[in-house]
Structure formats: C-alpha cells, structure tokens
XYZ file of C-alpha atoms in Angstrom:
283
model
C 15.009 -6.692 4.047
C 15.168 -5.609 0.416
C 18.291 -7.766 0.061
C 16.436 -10.728 1.551
C 13.553 -10.192 -0.848
C 15.884 -10.081 -3.852
C 17.616 -13.217 -2.554
C 14.267 -14.996 -2.365
C 12.962 -13.916 -5.768
C 16.102 -14.583 -7.834
C 15.648 -18.380 -8.137
C 12.168 -17.814 -9.598
C 13.240 -15.272 -12.211
C 16.826 -16.122 -13.137
C 16.396 -14.975 -16.743
C 15.355 -11.445 -15.758
C 18.016 -11.103 -13.074
C 20.731 -12.299 -15.440
C 19.986 -9.230 -17.580
C 20.076 -6.703 -14.725
C 23.782 -6.531 -14.067
C 25.665 -6.077 -10.814
C 25.671 -2.257 -10.880
C 21.898 -1.975 -11.274
C 21.303 -4.552 -8.570
C 23.604 -2.732 -6.120
C 21.927 0.595 -6.967
C 18.539 -0.909 -6.175
C 19.690 -2.422 -2.893
C 21.102 0.988 -1.903
C 17.849 2.742 -2.813
C 19.076 4.269 -6.069
C 17.438 4.354 -9.486
C 18.100 1.650 -12.057
C 17.980 1.513 -15.832
C 16.911 -2.141 -15.737
C 13.618 -3.630 -14.587
C 13.972 -5.423 -11.248
C 10.989 -7.706 -10.469
C 10.315 -6.759 -6.860
C 7.085 -4.796 -7.259
C 6.121 -5.084 -3.613
C 9.161 -2.954 -2.730
C 8.069 -0.135 -5.027
C 8.361 2.237 -2.069
C 12.142 1.748 -1.654
C 13.128 5.040 -3.333
C 10.302 6.975 -1.716
C 11.131 5.696 1.765
C 14.737 6.881 1.535
C 13.577 10.309 0.336
C 11.121 10.541 3.226
C 13.877 9.752 5.718
C 16.049 12.452 4.143
C 13.236 15.000 4.463
C 12.230 13.993 8.008
C 14.607 16.488 9.710
C 13.008 19.282 7.669
C 9.500 18.115 8.605
C 10.571 18.008 12.261
C 11.930 21.548 12.111
C 8.677 22.787 10.560
C 6.592 20.910 13.156
C 8.617 22.206 16.098
C 8.583 25.770 14.761
C 4.879 26.122 14.019
C 2.277 23.341 13.818
C 0.028 25.549 11.709
C 2.740 25.694 9.047
C 3.111 21.922 9.332
C -0.620 21.432 8.726
C -0.419 23.841 5.791
C 2.382 21.688 4.346
C 0.209 18.582 4.704
C -2.640 20.325 2.887
C -0.273 21.177 0.022
C 0.922 17.566 -0.142
C -2.678 16.313 -0.129
C -3.602 18.597 -3.007
C -0.423 17.734 -4.937
C -0.975 13.987 -4.593
C -4.626 13.050 -4.118
C -6.560 15.980 -5.539
C -4.316 16.152 -8.620
C -4.842 12.409 -9.210
C -8.627 12.831 -9.070
C -8.518 15.783 -11.484
C -6.265 13.881 -13.890
C -8.657 10.916 -13.734
C -11.556 13.172 -14.773
C -9.486 14.667 -17.605
C -8.534 11.173 -18.791
C -12.198 10.101 -18.870
C -13.149 13.289 -20.727
C -10.361 12.632 -23.223
C -11.688 9.124 -23.855
C -15.382 9.998 -23.983
C -15.165 13.207 -26.006
C -12.076 12.400 -28.095
C -10.127 15.462 -26.991
C -6.460 15.968 -26.202
C -5.284 14.635 -22.852
C -4.509 17.270 -20.216
C -2.313 16.293 -17.256
C -2.239 18.455 -14.139
C 0.232 15.967 -12.680
C 2.833 16.822 -15.310
C 2.519 20.514 -14.444
C 2.771 19.705 -10.715
C 5.994 17.739 -11.226
C 7.620 20.786 -12.790
C 6.694 23.307 -10.076
C 6.370 21.332 -6.832
C 9.697 20.354 -5.218
C 8.142 17.566 -3.107
C 6.223 15.918 -5.946
C 8.184 12.657 -5.609
C 7.073 12.119 -2.022
C 3.808 14.070 -1.867
C 1.727 10.881 -1.748
C 3.877 8.599 0.402
C 4.969 11.570 2.523
C 1.363 12.453 3.273
C 0.574 8.853 4.245
C 3.684 8.780 6.423
C 2.757 11.958 8.305
C -0.980 11.241 8.426
C -0.223 7.842 9.980
C 1.269 9.579 13.003
C -1.790 11.824 13.279
C -4.174 8.849 13.125
C -2.139 6.935 15.682
C -2.137 9.792 18.195
C -5.840 10.440 17.602
C -7.249 6.909 17.747
C -4.792 4.424 19.227
C -6.069 3.233 22.619
C -8.487 6.155 22.703
C -12.174 5.800 23.400
C -14.346 6.230 20.309
C -18.065 6.775 20.754
C -20.657 4.534 19.146
C -21.788 7.446 16.961
C -18.226 7.997 15.725
C -17.876 4.292 14.937
C -21.056 4.426 12.849
C -19.674 7.426 10.978
C -16.380 5.607 10.356
C -18.194 2.523 9.025
C -20.302 4.687 6.709
C -17.177 6.541 5.528
C -15.429 3.232 4.760
C -18.444 1.920 2.822
C -18.789 5.184 0.886
C -15.059 5.230 0.078
C -15.081 1.631 -1.179
C -18.204 2.311 -3.230
C -16.510 5.345 -4.772
C -13.446 3.266 -5.710
C -15.641 0.626 -7.355
C -17.534 3.327 -9.252
C -14.283 4.893 -10.467
C -13.039 1.468 -11.529
C -16.304 0.975 -13.440
C -15.883 4.355 -15.161
C -12.334 3.444 -16.124
C -13.123 -0.016 -17.512
C -16.808 0.204 -18.371
C -17.417 -2.986 -16.373
C -16.530 -4.669 -13.086
C -16.251 -8.072 -14.713
C -13.726 -9.529 -17.122
C -9.951 -9.347 -16.853
C -8.355 -7.614 -13.903
C -7.144 -4.057 -14.313
C -5.894 -1.650 -11.665
C -7.666 1.587 -10.967
C -5.377 4.338 -12.233
C -3.247 5.729 -9.382
C -5.072 3.486 -6.923
C -2.930 4.516 -3.919
C -3.469 8.174 -4.752
C -7.259 8.160 -4.704
C -9.172 9.998 -2.004
C -11.311 6.882 -1.608
C -8.237 4.789 -0.783
C -7.059 7.320 1.800
C -10.483 7.527 3.469
C -10.965 3.746 3.392
C -7.556 3.007 4.934
C -7.947 5.742 7.567
C -11.460 4.622 8.531
C -10.460 0.977 8.903
C -7.474 1.925 11.064
C -9.568 4.222 13.254
C -12.179 1.492 13.738
C -9.718 -1.145 14.888
C -6.958 0.933 16.525
C -8.663 0.729 19.901
C -10.860 -2.341 19.507
C -10.593 -4.651 22.499
C -10.958 -8.328 21.657
C -9.890 -9.518 25.101
C -13.390 -10.743 25.922
C -13.501 -12.754 22.694
C -10.875 -15.408 23.275
C -10.667 -16.995 19.796
C -11.049 -13.722 17.870
C -8.369 -12.115 20.021
C -5.929 -14.953 19.282
C -6.657 -14.770 15.563
C -6.139 -10.985 15.359
C -2.942 -11.205 17.392
C -1.599 -14.044 15.245
C -2.221 -12.179 11.971
C -1.112 -8.717 13.146
C 2.314 -9.948 14.272
C 2.816 -11.648 10.904
C 1.722 -8.806 8.608
C 5.229 -8.419 7.160
C 5.353 -12.185 6.545
C 2.277 -11.895 4.325
C 3.734 -8.863 2.565
C 7.051 -10.600 1.962
C 5.625 -13.483 -0.061
C 2.315 -12.250 -1.448
C 3.700 -11.242 -4.878
C 4.802 -14.802 -5.625
C 1.430 -16.182 -4.612
C -0.389 -13.554 -6.685
C 1.605 -14.794 -9.667
C 0.586 -18.390 -8.948
C -3.062 -17.571 -8.273
C -3.450 -15.367 -11.350
C -1.675 -17.766 -13.704
C -2.920 -21.134 -12.461
C -6.128 -20.704 -10.468
C -8.037 -17.573 -11.538
C -8.265 -18.533 -15.268
C -9.870 -21.850 -14.281
C -12.769 -20.239 -12.415
C -16.144 -19.869 -14.073
C -16.714 -16.240 -13.053
C -14.792 -12.993 -13.277
C -14.867 -9.612 -11.609
C -14.363 -8.205 -8.143
C -15.548 -11.326 -6.315
C -12.846 -13.700 -7.521
C -10.114 -11.225 -6.633
C -11.507 -10.712 -3.139
C -11.463 -14.490 -2.670
C -7.955 -14.765 -4.110
C -6.781 -12.028 -1.718
C -8.092 -14.039 1.230
C -6.490 -17.206 -0.141
C -3.144 -15.461 -0.675
C -3.155 -14.150 2.907
C -3.876 -17.601 4.353
C -1.295 -19.407 2.206
C 1.290 -16.692 2.960
C 0.832 -17.306 6.677
C 1.206 -21.060 6.254
C 4.362 -20.792 4.132
C 6.162 -18.116 6.144
C 5.305 -19.708 9.473
C 7.653 -22.556 8.570
C 10.406 -20.066 7.651
C 10.218 -18.416 11.080
C 11.735 -21.582 12.576
C 14.795 -21.383 10.287
C 17.082 -18.781 11.839
C 19.041 -17.459 8.836
C 15.954 -17.251 6.579
C 13.990 -15.510 9.325
C 16.758 -12.919 9.738
C 17.293 -12.330 6.005
C 13.595 -11.828 5.312
C 12.795 -9.968 8.523
C 10.032 -12.393 9.466
C 8.069 -12.322 12.716
C 7.876 -13.577 15.355
C 11.569 -13.923 16.218
C 11.742 -17.303 17.875
C-alpha cells in the first residue's frame, strides 16, 4: 500500500522525488529511515507500525504470563506518551509567558525509556483491542451513552482550549496543536466516539444504515487520497473564503471526505489501480 501511495504521489511532486534517490526511496518502502524528505505525510506511521509488529510477540508473552503486568505496561506507555506530552505543553507555555528556559520531559524520557518510539502508537494499538472487546456488539446503557457523549464534548472542548492557549486565538491561519495525537483529549475523544458507535444499530433506519455502510467500507479510500485534496483545498479554496478559524476547517474536512469518496469510487472499478492502492470494495 505504501508503494501504491508513492506511485500515486510521484506525478504530482516530481521535483521533490527527483532529489530523493533510489536508496532512500527503497529504505522508505521497506520501513527504514531516510535522510531525504519523502512527501507522504499520511503514512507517517510506517516506521512505528513495523516496530509495533516486531514488539507484538513480547506484548503477547507479557499478556499470556500475567494480565496485571500487561496493564502495568500500558500505564507506563500512557504516562510516557500522553502525560509527558501534556507536561511538556505546560512547560512550553510557561517558557513563552514567563520568558524562562524551555524544559522538556520528553527529551529525558527518550533517554531512559526503551519503548519511547512506540509508546504513543503502541498504546493506541493495544487500547484499540481493549475498546473492541469492551464495546463492539455489546449493549451499552442509556446512562453510559450520556456519559460517553459528555466525555467526547469535554475532550473536544479541552483540545480547542489548548489550541487557543497555544495560538492565542482560534481564528486566523491554521496551525496544529502541538503533539495533537498525543493529547489526552484526543485519546478520550477518539475512544468515546468509537464506544458510542461500535454497537449502534442503524438497521431500522434504512437510508442512514446505507450511508454508514457505504462510508465505513471506504475509509481507507478517503485516507489514501485526502492529503492531495487537503493541498488543493488549502491552496485554492480556503484563502478565498471570507472567514477563518475552526469553522472553515471543519467544512473543508467534510468536503475532502466527500470528494475523496467520489474520486476513489471510480478507481475501484479499475483493477490494477484498486490493487495497488488497496481500495475497497474489491469488485
């Protein structure tokens, strides 16, 4: 799939790829590190994924030996990834507001914690299995659903507040929240949304059920092409709007998802493109 993605992006960025070199390109496709910049940001997890697969036998041994030890390992990974990111964010704000030297707990963690490279993605990987076994096709009470909705709202509000603290405004040019995947708010928001919809039955709602089924099967299709559309939207459409801030990017996200579905749906009928890019459904 990474090869298919590189194959698709090359025609749009020939100048950059001409400077990469064959060795760096092969290293990337094999999951290795590269000294050159390769413009495939949506496959940022390539190196992490390979490391996770290498560590999976160790995780399995720990899990089979003692689940308490396994949970203890997850707690350590949570602290090393998410809690450290929140502490570093506070230190960075203090450094900016009070004009003091920047302290980084993350730098200290990287020197003493052997799993620092996969603490974040590893935790997501293992927590995903826990969420699936806990919520998928399991009955969730109305009270629990209310709690999950409130948790999702609180988490999103926290992320917006942290973004405001970082930038001083929610309007103007777009800027990522520092370590956005490693924020506790992101983890809670993603987990709450999954738990809410993991066992939702849309069978009695004919049109909604068809829509959810259509989109869920094609999630990878959206992921495959969204970076190109983000480039187009941000360069050609967003600057021409009369307002800035969170709203325009929420709308652009919706637009990118819809256009991605329309574009990739055509590709699913072309056998060799569908296979190279790993598109669904397989017709």
